[in-house]
């Protein structure tokens, strides 16, 4: 179990996990709360490299076909209640959601899926990368197993 | 006079028992000290699977949970992975650890093959100097602060090393070593003993030498196995 910033993750056997605080001046997307620190959760079936980007750059490159990367990225308070985050509750993923073009940066053979949602008054993006798009039917249940062990408390 | 002799005899017997007891006690102490590496600085060879950390959690090594130097909560999968993990329990305060810290960037590539993952485990912030850890930890090296892991693995001294087989979660080898060369030697021996890549056996457990002899048509009892060409005479011990 890994716990930080009101987020609990039951880490499956053999997975790596880390919950860290990203800088508040995040500029890649509108994360809001300028200056505020927000948590990012990374879970991987492989050794997570010590240097990697919020959405997995530096990690996805070393994934093999059986690997999975799950990213949970929290946005600022002003995002709560906006249409993008209208979906309530931690999503469950489906094989049909994944596509090579959903990757932050496409890598041959891999595919990704992205979900925006709110939980406990907080706004999140869930981003999942599959090591092999061709194996999505086998890999997706593992992702949902991880998501079932994820708990998000109110701030 | 007879009574005196009897008393003397009894006293001698009691003294003999006392001496034997003291010798046995001394032997136990020496044995315990030997197992702790006394007299062989930095080369404790508890080795292999005989003293692995608690066949706890149904015989599998526990994963490592703790924090990073940047304050993140972190969990390192040790069991159920596709690769071995070498846990290096180091501290900033032990003089024997200094050379190991310095050699972190280059000293471990050969242990168990290139896929072995090195994770340095230091005690938590309540017991370690984080600023000193920052100074000593090379960039790119995974470091987890986890006093819990030190407890889980029953780490008796620092530096201390535990090599875990990823797929099975079993401890392949463990022990203390004062240099990366010693770590390499200790863990290579443990790997060989564990049977993974064991040089003297093949997949079905048969001795490699036996298999090669069988392929050459030399079976048990073959006279060519014996120097004096007389089978069963002492396995080549003849002059």
Coordinates of C-alpha atoms in Angstrom, one line a residue:
Chain A
X1 CA 0.0 0.0 0.0
X2 CA 1.3 3.5 -0.9
X3 CA -0.4 6.5 0.6
X4 CA 0.2 10.2 0.1
X5 CA -1.8 13.4 -0.5
X6 CA -5.1 11.6 0.3
X7 CA -4.5 8.9 -2.3
X8 CA -4.2 5.3 -1.3
X9 CA -3.0 2.6 -3.8
X10 CA -3.0 -1.1 -3.2
X11 CA 0.0 -2.0 -5.2
X12 CA -0.2 -5.4 -7.0
X13 CA 2.5 -7.9 -6.6
X14 CA 5.6 -7.0 -8.7
X15 CA 4.5 -3.5 -9.5
X16 CA 6.3 -0.3 -8.7
X17 CA 4.5 2.8 -7.5
X18 CA 5.3 6.3 -6.6
X19 CA 3.2 9.3 -5.4
X20 CA 5.0 12.6 -5.7
X21 CA 4.2 16.2 -5.8
X22 CA 4.6 18.0 -9.0
X23 CA 5.7 21.6 -9.2
X24 CA 2.9 24.1 -9.0
X25 CA 4.0 26.0 -12.1
X26 CA 3.1 23.1 -14.4
X27 CA 2.8 24.6 -17.8
X28 CA 2.1 21.7 -20.1
X29 CA -1.6 21.9 -19.5
X30 CA -3.8 24.1 -17.5
X31 CA -3.4 22.5 -14.1
X32 CA -4.7 25.6 -12.3
X33 CA -3.9 26.6 -8.7
X34 CA -0.8 28.4 -9.9
X35 CA 1.9 27.8 -7.4
X36 CA 0.0 25.0 -5.7
X37 CA 1.6 21.5 -5.5
X38 CA -0.5 18.6 -6.8
X39 CA 0.1 14.9 -6.6
X40 CA 1.0 12.6 -9.4
X41 CA 0.7 8.8 -9.1
X42 CA 2.8 6.5 -11.2
X43 CA 2.3 2.7 -11.3
X44 CA 4.2 0.4 -13.5
X45 CA 4.7 -3.3 -14.0
X46 CA 8.4 -2.5 -14.6
X47 CA 11.1 -0.7 -12.6
X48 CA 10.1 2.9 -12.8
X49 CA 13.2 5.0 -13.8
X50 CA 14.2 7.7 -11.3
X51 CA 13.9 10.3 -13.9
X52 CA 10.6 10.5 -15.8
X53 CA 8.0 13.0 -16.9
X54 CA 4.6 13.4 -15.3
X55 CA 2.9 11.5 -18.1
X56 CA 5.5 8.8 -18.3
X57 CA 8.2 10.1 -20.7
X58 CA 11.4 8.3 -19.8
X59 CA 9.4 5.3 -18.6
X60 CA 7.3 4.3 -21.6
X61 CA 10.4 4.0 -23.7
X62 CA 11.6 1.1 -21.6
X63 CA 8.3 -0.8 -21.4
X64 CA 8.1 -4.2 -23.0
X65 CA 5.1 -5.8 -24.5
X66 CA 3.7 -7.1 -21.2
X67 CA 4.1 -3.9 -19.3
X68 CA 1.6 -1.3 -18.1
X69 CA 1.9 2.2 -16.9
X70 CA -0.8 3.9 -15.0
X71 CA -0.7 7.7 -14.3
X72 CA -3.0 9.6 -12.1
X73 CA -2.6 13.3 -12.4
X74 CA -4.5 15.8 -10.3
X75 CA -5.6 19.2 -11.6
X76 CA -6.4 22.3 -9.6
X77 CA -9.6 23.0 -7.7
X78 CA -11.0 25.3 -10.4
X79 CA -11.2 22.3 -12.7
X80 CA -13.7 20.6 -10.4
X81 CA -17.2 21.1 -11.9
X82 CA -16.0 21.9 -15.4
X83 CA -17.3 19.9 -18.3
X84 CA -14.0 18.1 -18.9
X85 CA -14.1 16.6 -15.5
X86 CA -17.9 16.0 -15.4
X87 CA -17.4 12.2 -15.1
X88 CA -17.8 11.1 -11.5
X89 CA -15.9 8.3 -9.9
X90 CA -12.7 6.5 -10.7
X91 CA -13.1 5.1 -14.2
X92 CA -12.7 1.5 -15.4
X93 CA -10.9 1.1 -18.7
X94 CA -12.0 -0.9 -21.7
X95 CA -9.8 -2.4 -24.5
X96 CA -11.8 -0.4 -27.0
X97 CA -10.7 2.8 -25.4
X98 CA -7.0 2.3 -26.3
X99 CA -5.4 3.5 -29.4
X100 CA -1.9 4.3 -30.6
X101 CA -2.9 7.9 -31.3
X102 CA -3.9 8.4 -27.6
X103 CA -0.3 8.4 -26.5
X104 CA 1.2 11.6 -25.3
X105 CA 4.0 10.8 -27.7
X106 CA 3.4 7.8 -30.0
X107 CA 5.7 4.8 -29.7
X108 CA 5.4 1.9 -32.2
X109 CA 3.3 -0.9 -30.9
X110 CA 2.1 0.9 -27.7
X111 CA -1.3 2.4 -27.1
X112 CA -2.8 4.7 -24.5
X113 CA -6.1 5.9 -23.1
X114 CA -6.9 9.0 -21.2
X115 CA -9.9 9.7 -18.9
X116 CA -10.8 12.9 -17.0
X117 CA -13.0 12.5 -13.9
X118 CA -13.7 13.9 -10.5
X119 CA -13.6 12.1 -7.2
X120 CA -14.2 13.3 -3.7
X121 CA -14.2 16.9 -4.9
X122 CA -11.0 16.6 -6.8
X123 CA -10.2 16.6 -10.5
X124 CA -8.0 14.0 -12.1
X125 CA -6.7 12.7 -15.4
X126 CA -6.1 9.0 -15.6
X127 CA -3.6 8.1 -18.3
X128 CA -2.8 4.4 -19.1
X129 CA -0.2 3.1 -21.5
X130 CA -0.2 -0.5 -22.7
X131 CA 3.2 -2.0 -23.7
X132 CA 1.5 -3.7 -26.7
X133 CA -1.7 -2.5 -28.3
X134 CA -2.1 -6.0 -29.7
X135 CA -2.3 -7.4 -26.2
X136 CA -4.9 -4.9 -24.9
X137 CA -7.5 -7.6 -24.1
X138 CA -5.1 -9.4 -21.8
X139 CA -3.6 -6.2 -20.2
X140 CA -6.8 -4.2 -19.6
X141 CA -8.0 -6.4 -16.7
X142 CA -4.8 -5.8 -14.9
X143 CA -5.4 -2.1 -15.2
X144 CA -8.8 -2.4 -13.7
X145 CA -7.5 -4.5 -10.9
X146 CA -5.2 -1.6 -10.0
X147 CA -8.0 0.9 -10.3
X148 CA -10.1 -1.2 -7.9
X149 CA -7.4 -0.7 -5.3
X150 CA -7.3 3.0 -5.7
X151 CA -8.9 5.3 -3.1
X152 CA -9.1 9.0 -3.2
X153 CA -10.1 11.0 -0.1
X154 CA -11.4 14.6 -0.1
X155 CA -8.7 17.2 0.5
Chain B
X1 CA 40.6 -42.2 54.2
X2 CA 38.1 -44.0 51.9
X3 CA 35.6 -41.2 52.5
X4 CA 38.1 -38.6 51.5
X5 CA 39.0 -40.4 48.3
X6 CA 35.3 -40.7 47.5
X7 CA 34.8 -36.9 48.1
X8 CA 37.8 -36.1 46.0
X9 CA 36.5 -38.3 43.2
X10 CA 33.1 -36.7 43.2
X11 CA 34.7 -33.2 43.2
X12 CA 36.9 -34.2 40.3
X13 CA 33.9 -35.4 38.3
X14 CA 31.9 -32.2 39.1
X15 CA 34.8 -30.1 38.0
X16 CA 35.1 -32.1 34.8
X17 CA 31.4 -31.6 34.1
X18 CA 31.9 -27.9 34.8
X19 CA 34.9 -27.6 32.4
X20 CA 33.0 -29.5 29.6
X21 CA 30.0 -27.1 30.1
X22 CA 32.3 -24.1 29.9
X23 CA 33.9 -25.4 26.7
X24 CA 30.6 -26.0 25.0
X25 CA 29.4 -22.5 26.0
X26 CA 32.6 -21.0 24.6
X27 CA 32.1 -23.0 21.4
X28 CA 28.6 -21.6 21.0
X29 CA 29.8 -18.1 21.5
X30 CA 32.6 -18.6 18.9
X31 CA 30.2 -20.1 16.4
X32 CA 27.8 -17.2 16.8
X33 CA 30.6 -14.7 16.4
X34 CA 31.8 -16.5 13.3
X35 CA 28.3 -16.3 11.8
X36 CA 28.3 -12.6 12.4
X37 CA 31.6 -12.2 10.5
X38 CA 33.8 -11.5 13.5
X39 CA 37.4 -11.8 12.6
X40 CA 36.6 -11.4 8.9
X41 CA 35.8 -7.7 8.6
X42 CA 33.3 -7.0 5.8
X43 CA 33.0 -10.5 4.6
X44 CA 30.1 -12.0 6.4
X45 CA 29.1 -14.9 4.3
X46 CA 25.8 -15.9 5.7
X47 CA 25.2 -16.5 2.0
X48 CA 22.6 -18.4 0.2
X49 CA 19.3 -19.4 1.4
X50 CA 20.1 -20.7 4.8
X51 CA 19.6 -17.5 6.6
X52 CA 17.4 -15.5 4.3
X53 CA 15.2 -12.9 5.9
X54 CA 12.4 -14.6 7.5
X55 CA 10.6 -17.0 5.2
X56 CA 8.1 -14.4 6.1
X57 CA 5.0 -13.7 4.1
X58 CA 4.6 -17.3 2.9
X59 CA 8.2 -17.6 1.9
X60 CA 8.4 -14.6 -0.4
X61 CA 10.5 -11.6 0.1
X62 CA 8.5 -8.5 1.0
X63 CA 8.3 -5.5 -1.4
X64 CA 10.0 -2.3 -0.2
X65 CA 7.8 0.7 0.7
X66 CA 9.1 4.0 1.9
X67 CA 9.9 7.4 0.7
X68 CA 12.4 9.0 -1.7
X69 CA 14.7 11.8 -1.0
X70 CA 12.3 14.2 -2.6
X71 CA 9.6 13.1 -0.2
X72 CA 7.6 10.9 -2.5
X73 CA 5.8 7.8 -1.3
X74 CA 7.3 4.9 -3.1
X75 CA 6.8 1.2 -3.5
X76 CA 9.4 -1.1 -5.2
X77 CA 8.2 -4.4 -6.5
X78 CA 10.6 -7.1 -5.4
X79 CA 8.5 -10.3 -5.7
X80 CA 6.6 -11.2 -8.8
X81 CA 8.9 -9.3 -11.1
X82 CA 10.7 -10.7 -14.2
X83 CA 14.1 -9.7 -12.9
X84 CA 16.3 -10.2 -9.8
X85 CA 16.5 -7.3 -7.3
X86 CA 19.6 -6.6 -5.3
X87 CA 18.7 -4.7 -2.1
X88 CA 21.7 -2.8 -0.7
X89 CA 21.1 -1.8 2.9
X90 CA 23.5 1.1 3.4
X91 CA 23.8 3.9 5.9
X92 CA 25.6 7.2 5.9
X93 CA 27.1 6.6 9.3
X94 CA 29.0 3.4 8.8
X95 CA 32.6 3.7 7.6
X96 CA 32.4 0.4 5.8
X97 CA 29.7 1.8 3.6
X98 CA 31.7 4.7 2.2
X99 CA 33.4 2.8 -0.6
X100 CA 30.1 1.2 -1.5
X101 CA 28.4 4.6 -1.9
X102 CA 31.3 5.8 -4.0
X103 CA 31.2 2.7 -6.2
X104 CA 27.4 2.7 -6.7
X105 CA 27.5 4.1 -10.1
X106 CA 29.8 1.5 -11.6
X107 CA 30.1 -1.5 -9.3
X108 CA 27.1 -3.6 -9.7
X109 CA 26.5 -4.3 -13.3
X110 CA 27.8 -7.8 -13.2
X111 CA 25.8 -9.1 -10.3
X112 CA 23.3 -11.7 -11.5
X113 CA 23.4 -10.4 -15.1
X114 CA 22.5 -7.1 -16.6
X115 CA 18.8 -7.3 -15.7
X116 CA 19.5 -7.3 -12.0
X117 CA 17.9 -4.2 -10.4
X118 CA 19.8 -2.4 -7.7
X119 CA 17.8 -0.6 -5.0
X120 CA 19.6 1.1 -2.2
X121 CA 17.6 1.0 1.0
X122 CA 18.4 3.5 3.8
X123 CA 16.6 3.9 7.0
X124 CA 13.8 6.4 7.3
X125 CA 14.2 10.1 7.9
X126 CA 13.9 9.6 11.6
X127 CA 17.2 7.6 11.6
X128 CA 19.2 9.0 8.6
X129 CA 20.6 12.2 7.5
X130 CA 18.8 13.1 4.3
X131 CA 21.3 15.8 3.3
X132 CA 24.1 13.3 3.6
X133 CA 22.1 10.8 1.6
X134 CA 21.7 13.4 -1.1
X135 CA 25.4 13.9 -1.2
X136 CA 26.2 10.2 -1.4
X137 CA 23.5 8.9 -3.8
X138 CA 24.5 9.2 -7.5
X139 CA 22.0 10.4 -10.0
X140 CA 20.0 7.6 -11.5
X141 CA 20.4 5.3 -8.5
X142 CA 17.1 4.1 -6.9
X143 CA 17.1 4.9 -3.2
X144 CA 14.3 4.2 -0.8
X145 CA 14.2 5.3 2.8
X146 CA 12.4 2.5 4.7
X147 CA 13.1 1.5 8.2
X148 CA 10.3 -1.0 7.8
X149 CA 12.4 -2.8 5.1
X150 CA 15.3 -3.1 7.5
X151 CA 13.0 -4.7 10.0
X152 CA 11.3 -6.9 7.4
X153 CA 14.6 -8.2 6.1
X154 CA 16.0 -8.5 9.6
X155 CA 19.1 -6.6 8.6
X156 CA 21.8 -7.3 11.3
X157 CA 24.5 -4.9 10.1
X158 CA 25.3 -2.3 7.5
X159 CA 26.3 -2.7 4.8
X160 CA 24.1 -5.7 4.0
X161 CA 22.9 -7.1 0.7
X162 CA 20.0 -9.2 -0.2
X163 CA 19.5 -10.7 -3.7
X164 CA 15.9 -11.6 -4.5
X165 CA 14.7 -13.8 -7.3
X166 CA 11.9 -11.8 -9.0
X167 CA 9.6 -14.5 -10.3
X168 CA 9.6 -16.6 -7.2
X169 CA 10.3 -14.0 -4.6
X170 CA 12.8 -16.2 -2.9
X171 CA 15.9 -14.8 -1.4
X172 CA 18.8 -16.2 -3.4
X173 CA 21.5 -14.9 -1.2
X174 CA 22.4 -12.4 1.4
X175 CA 25.3 -11.2 3.5
X176 CA 27.5 -8.3 4.3
X177 CA 30.4 -7.2 2.1
X178 CA 32.8 -4.3 2.3
X179 CA 33.3 -3.8 -1.5
X180 CA 31.4 -4.3 -4.7
X181 CA 33.8 -7.0 -5.7
X182 CA 32.9 -8.8 -2.5
X183 CA 29.2 -8.3 -3.2
X184 CA 29.7 -9.6 -6.7
X185 CA 31.5 -12.6 -5.4
X186 CA 29.0 -13.3 -2.7
X187 CA 25.9 -13.0 -4.9
X188 CA 27.5 -14.9 -7.9
X189 CA 28.1 -17.8 -5.5
X190 CA 24.6 -17.5 -4.2
X191 CA 23.2 -17.5 -7.8
X192 CA 25.2 -20.6 -8.6
X193 CA 24.1 -22.3 -5.5
X194 CA 20.5 -21.4 -6.2
X195 CA 20.6 -23.3 -9.4
X196 CA 19.9 -20.5 -11.8
X197 CA 22.7 -20.7 -14.2
X198 CA 24.3 -23.3 -12.1
X199 CA 27.3 -24.3 -14.0
X200 CA 27.5 -27.9 -12.9
X201 CA 23.9 -29.0 -13.5
X202 CA 21.6 -29.0 -16.5
X203 CA 17.9 -28.5 -16.6
X204 CA 16.8 -31.9 -15.3
X205 CA 19.2 -31.6 -12.4
X206 CA 21.6 -34.1 -13.8
X207 CA 25.3 -33.3 -13.3
X208 CA 26.5 -31.6 -16.5
X209 CA 29.6 -33.9 -16.5
X210 CA 27.4 -37.0 -16.3
X211 CA 25.3 -35.8 -19.2
X212 CA 28.3 -35.1 -21.3
X213 CA 29.8 -38.5 -20.5
X214 CA 26.5 -40.2 -21.3
X215 CA 26.4 -38.4 -24.7
X216 CA 29.9 -39.7 -25.3
X217 CA 28.7 -43.2 -24.6
X218 CA 30.4 -43.5 -21.3
X219 CA 27.9 -44.8 -18.7
X220 CA 28.3 -45.7 -15.0
X221 CA 30.7 -48.5 -14.6
X222 CA 32.4 -47.8 -17.8
X223 CA 36.1 -49.0 -17.4
X224 CA 37.3 -45.7 -19.0
X225 CA 36.1 -43.9 -15.9
X226 CA 38.8 -45.6 -13.8
X227 CA 42.5 -45.1 -14.1
X228 CA 43.3 -48.8 -13.7
X229 CA 40.4 -49.9 -15.8
X230 CA 38.9 -51.8 -12.9
X231 CA 35.4 -50.5 -12.2
X232 CA 34.3 -50.1 -8.6
X233 CA 37.8 -50.0 -7.1
X234 CA 37.7 -46.6 -5.5
X235 CA 36.8 -44.2 -8.3
X236 CA 40.1 -43.5 -9.8
X237 CA 42.1 -43.3 -6.6
X238 CA 44.5 -46.0 -7.7
X239 CA 48.1 -45.0 -8.0

